[in-house]
Amino acid sequence: MSITIVSTWSEKNYQEYAKYFLESAKKYISEDINVWVYTDVPYTDLPGHFVNLPLEASCPDLVDFKRRNEHKKSTGKKAFMRDAVRFAHKSYAIIHASRTVNTDQLIWLDADTEILCPLTTDWFKSFLPKKYFCAYLGRDNKYSETGYLQFNLKKAKSFFDKWDWYYKSDEIYNLRAQLDCHVFDACLEHFPKLNGHNISPPWTQKRHFDIAFEKYMCHYKGSDKEKRDIYFWKATR
């Protein structure tokens, strides 16, 4: 069973929070797990099981999507919910990896995640039993939290083709909102025979990620150092 973890970040976001993700991934992710990171600038000090790809050079369709829709700016409360261009980077990194990486399972981790202890192949495998296509953090009456996604790539081609279609056709703008979360949910709904495994603890209303992966990973909300230190203290106490 081979596993590949994927993430992406801008250089600005590296300075704000992704540096914690990268350093903890280098320290704690088992060497038999590949890690692919899509970035704006190259990173050279990486372990042998890491692969660093230039995001836009790897994903020319992302460049086209951004150019085609850069004028679609939203303002007001929760404007980020309609900012398809901002969240397209994540979607295109996932789509490209799904078509490029030779792996059994593909895992997406947001770059505002910090890993807290050694993570092994067996630990990740436990979240995706064989009968399921993907594992995700679902939320009642709300779009999924996609800071963590895990896919069985043997069943995935049509799913990611559909994900890609939402951007190529600009159909994403006909969804209720334009986060990558809404595209993921729309694709999962489109393929009802692909079983999704909701790994959110059923009793939670907030902090699905931190509770599901308690003591193993934490997911920061906000980028300033003070808030990161508070999260880290709570996650490791």
Coordinates of C-alpha atoms in Angstrom, one line a residue:
M1 CA 0.0 0.0 0.0
S2 CA 1.6 3.2 -1.2
I3 CA 0.5 6.7 0.1
T4 CA 1.3 10.1 -1.2
I5 CA 0.5 13.3 0.7
V6 CA 0.0 16.5 -1.3
S7 CA -0.1 20.2 -0.3
T8 CA 0.5 23.6 -1.8
W9 CA 1.2 27.2 -0.6
S10 CA 2.4 30.6 -1.8
E11 CA 5.7 32.1 -0.6
K12 CA 3.7 34.6 1.5
N13 CA 1.8 31.8 3.1
Y14 CA 5.0 29.9 3.8
Q15 CA 6.2 32.8 5.9
E16 CA 2.9 33.0 7.7
Y17 CA 2.2 29.4 8.5
A18 CA 3.3 26.8 5.9
K19 CA 6.8 26.7 7.4
Y20 CA 5.3 24.9 10.4
F21 CA 3.7 22.4 8.1
L22 CA 6.8 21.8 6.1
E23 CA 9.2 21.4 9.0
S24 CA 6.8 19.1 10.9
A25 CA 6.2 17.0 7.8
K26 CA 10.0 16.6 7.3
K27 CA 10.3 15.6 10.9
Y28 CA 7.3 13.3 11.4
I29 CA 6.1 11.8 8.1
S30 CA 7.4 8.3 7.6
E31 CA 10.0 7.9 4.9
D32 CA 7.9 5.3 3.1
I33 CA 5.2 8.0 2.4
N34 CA 5.9 10.3 -0.5
V35 CA 5.1 14.0 0.0
W36 CA 4.5 16.2 -3.0
V37 CA 4.4 20.0 -2.5
Y38 CA 3.4 22.5 -5.2
T39 CA 4.9 25.9 -4.6
D40 CA 5.8 29.2 -6.3
V41 CA 9.5 29.0 -5.5
P42 CA 11.7 25.9 -5.2
Y43 CA 12.7 24.4 -1.9
T44 CA 16.0 22.5 -1.9
D45 CA 16.4 21.3 1.7
L46 CA 14.0 18.4 1.4
P47 CA 14.2 14.7 2.3
G48 CA 14.5 12.1 -0.4
H49 CA 10.8 11.1 -0.2
F50 CA 9.7 14.7 -0.9
V51 CA 9.0 16.1 -4.4
N52 CA 8.7 19.8 -5.1
L53 CA 6.9 21.0 -8.2
P54 CA 6.2 24.5 -9.5
L55 CA 2.5 24.9 -9.3
E56 CA 1.7 27.0 -12.3
A57 CA 4.2 25.3 -14.6
S58 CA 2.7 22.0 -13.6
C59 CA -0.9 23.2 -14.0
P60 CA -1.3 25.5 -17.1
D61 CA -5.1 25.1 -16.8
L62 CA -4.8 26.9 -13.5
V63 CA -3.2 29.8 -15.2
D64 CA -5.9 29.9 -17.8
F65 CA -8.7 29.8 -15.1
K66 CA -7.1 32.6 -13.2
R67 CA -6.7 34.8 -16.2
R68 CA -10.2 34.1 -17.4
N69 CA -11.8 34.9 -14.1
E70 CA -9.5 37.3 -12.3
H71 CA -12.1 40.1 -12.7
K72 CA -14.7 38.2 -10.6
K73 CA -13.9 39.9 -7.3
S74 CA -16.4 39.7 -4.4
T75 CA -16.8 42.1 -1.5
G76 CA -18.7 42.2 1.7
K77 CA -19.3 39.6 4.4
K78 CA -17.8 36.2 3.6
A79 CA -16.5 37.3 0.3
F80 CA -13.9 34.5 0.4
M81 CA -16.8 32.1 -0.2
R82 CA -17.1 33.3 -3.7
D83 CA -13.4 33.6 -4.5
A84 CA -12.9 30.7 -6.8
V85 CA -9.6 31.9 -8.1
R86 CA -8.0 31.9 -4.6
F87 CA -9.0 28.4 -3.9
A88 CA -8.4 27.0 -7.4
H89 CA -4.7 26.5 -6.5
K90 CA -5.6 23.8 -4.1
S91 CA -8.0 22.1 -6.5
Y92 CA -5.5 22.1 -9.4
A93 CA -2.7 20.7 -7.2
I94 CA -5.0 17.8 -6.2
I95 CA -6.2 17.2 -9.8
H96 CA -2.6 17.2 -11.1
A97 CA -1.3 14.9 -8.4
S98 CA -4.2 12.4 -9.0
R99 CA -3.2 12.1 -12.6
T100 CA 0.6 12.1 -12.1
V101 CA 1.5 10.3 -8.9
N102 CA 2.0 6.5 -9.0
T103 CA 0.3 5.7 -5.6
D104 CA -2.5 3.7 -4.1
Q105 CA -3.9 6.4 -1.9
L106 CA -3.7 10.2 -2.3
I107 CA -4.0 12.4 0.8
W108 CA -4.5 16.2 0.7
L109 CA -3.3 18.2 3.7
D110 CA -3.8 22.0 4.0
A111 CA -0.6 23.9 4.5
D112 CA -1.9 25.5 7.7
T113 CA -1.7 22.0 9.3
E114 CA 1.0 21.2 11.8
I115 CA 2.0 17.5 12.5
L116 CA 2.6 16.7 16.2
C117 CA 4.1 13.2 16.2
P118 CA 5.3 10.5 13.9
L119 CA 2.7 9.5 11.3
T120 CA 3.0 6.0 9.6
T121 CA 1.4 4.3 6.6
D122 CA -0.7 2.2 8.9
W123 CA -2.0 5.2 10.8
F124 CA -3.2 6.9 7.5
K125 CA -4.6 3.6 6.2
S126 CA -6.9 3.3 9.2
F127 CA -9.0 6.3 8.0
L128 CA -9.9 4.7 4.6
P129 CA -11.3 1.1 4.9
K130 CA -11.3 -0.8 1.6
K131 CA -15.0 -0.4 0.9
Y132 CA -14.7 3.4 0.7
F133 CA -13.5 5.6 -2.1
C134 CA -12.5 8.6 0.0
A135 CA -12.3 9.9 3.6
Y136 CA -13.3 13.4 4.5
L137 CA -14.5 15.7 7.3
G138 CA -18.2 16.1 6.7
R139 CA -20.4 18.6 8.6
D140 CA -24.1 18.4 9.1
N141 CA -26.0 20.9 7.0
K142 CA -22.8 22.6 5.9
Y143 CA -20.1 22.1 3.2
S144 CA -17.3 19.6 4.0
E145 CA -14.1 20.6 5.7
T146 CA -11.5 19.7 3.1
G147 CA -8.3 20.4 5.2
Y148 CA -7.9 16.6 5.0
L149 CA -9.0 14.4 2.1
Q150 CA -7.9 10.9 1.4
F151 CA -8.7 9.0 -1.9
N152 CA -8.4 5.5 -3.2
L153 CA -6.9 6.3 -6.6
K154 CA -7.9 3.0 -8.2
K155 CA -11.5 4.4 -8.3
A156 CA -10.7 8.1 -8.8
K157 CA -10.4 9.0 -12.5
S158 CA -14.0 10.0 -13.2
F159 CA -14.2 11.8 -10.0
F160 CA -11.2 14.0 -10.7
D161 CA -12.3 14.5 -14.3
K162 CA -15.5 15.9 -12.9
W163 CA -13.6 18.1 -10.4
D164 CA -11.6 19.5 -13.3
W165 CA -14.7 20.1 -15.4
Y166 CA -16.1 22.5 -12.8
Y167 CA -13.1 24.8 -13.4
K168 CA -12.6 24.3 -17.2
S169 CA -16.3 25.0 -17.9
D170 CA -16.5 27.7 -15.2
E171 CA -19.5 25.7 -13.9
I172 CA -18.1 26.3 -10.4
Y173 CA -19.8 29.7 -10.5
N174 CA -23.1 28.0 -10.6
L175 CA -22.5 26.2 -7.3
R176 CA -23.9 27.7 -4.0
A177 CA -20.4 29.0 -3.3
Q178 CA -17.0 28.7 -4.9
L179 CA -14.6 27.1 -2.4
D180 CA -12.9 23.8 -3.3
C181 CA -15.1 22.3 -0.6
H182 CA -18.2 23.0 -2.7
V183 CA -16.6 21.4 -5.7
F184 CA -15.6 18.3 -3.7
D185 CA -19.2 18.0 -2.3
A186 CA -20.7 18.4 -5.8
C187 CA -18.5 15.7 -7.2
L188 CA -19.2 13.3 -4.4
E189 CA -23.0 13.9 -4.9
H190 CA -22.6 13.3 -8.7
F191 CA -21.1 9.8 -8.0
P192 CA -23.4 8.3 -5.4
K193 CA -21.8 4.8 -5.9
L194 CA -18.5 6.1 -4.8
N195 CA -18.7 5.6 -1.0
G196 CA -17.4 8.5 1.0
H197 CA -16.3 7.9 4.6
N198 CA -17.1 10.8 6.9
I199 CA -14.4 10.7 9.6
S200 CA -15.7 13.7 11.6
P201 CA -16.7 12.8 15.2
P202 CA -20.5 12.8 15.1
W203 CA -20.9 14.9 18.3
T204 CA -18.9 17.9 17.1
Q205 CA -20.1 21.2 15.7
K206 CA -16.7 22.9 15.4
R207 CA -13.0 21.9 15.3
H208 CA -13.7 18.7 13.3
F209 CA -10.1 18.4 12.1
D210 CA -8.5 19.0 15.5
I211 CA -10.8 16.5 17.3
A212 CA -10.6 13.8 14.6
F213 CA -6.7 14.0 14.6
E214 CA -6.3 15.0 18.3
K215 CA -2.6 14.6 19.4
Y216 CA -1.5 13.8 15.8
M217 CA -2.2 17.0 13.8
C218 CA -3.7 20.4 14.4
H219 CA -5.2 22.8 11.8
Y220 CA -4.7 26.5 12.5
K221 CA -7.4 29.1 11.9
G222 CA -5.6 32.3 11.3
S223 CA -2.0 33.0 10.4
D224 CA -0.5 35.2 13.1
K225 CA 2.2 33.7 15.3
E226 CA 0.4 34.3 18.6
K227 CA -2.7 32.4 17.4
R228 CA -0.4 29.6 16.2
D229 CA 1.2 29.3 19.6
I230 CA -2.2 29.1 21.3
Y231 CA -3.3 26.3 18.9
F232 CA 0.0 24.4 19.4
W233 CA -0.3 24.7 23.2
K234 CA -3.9 23.4 23.2
A235 CA -3.0 20.6 20.8
T236 CA 0.0 19.3 22.8
R237 CA -1.0 19.9 26.4

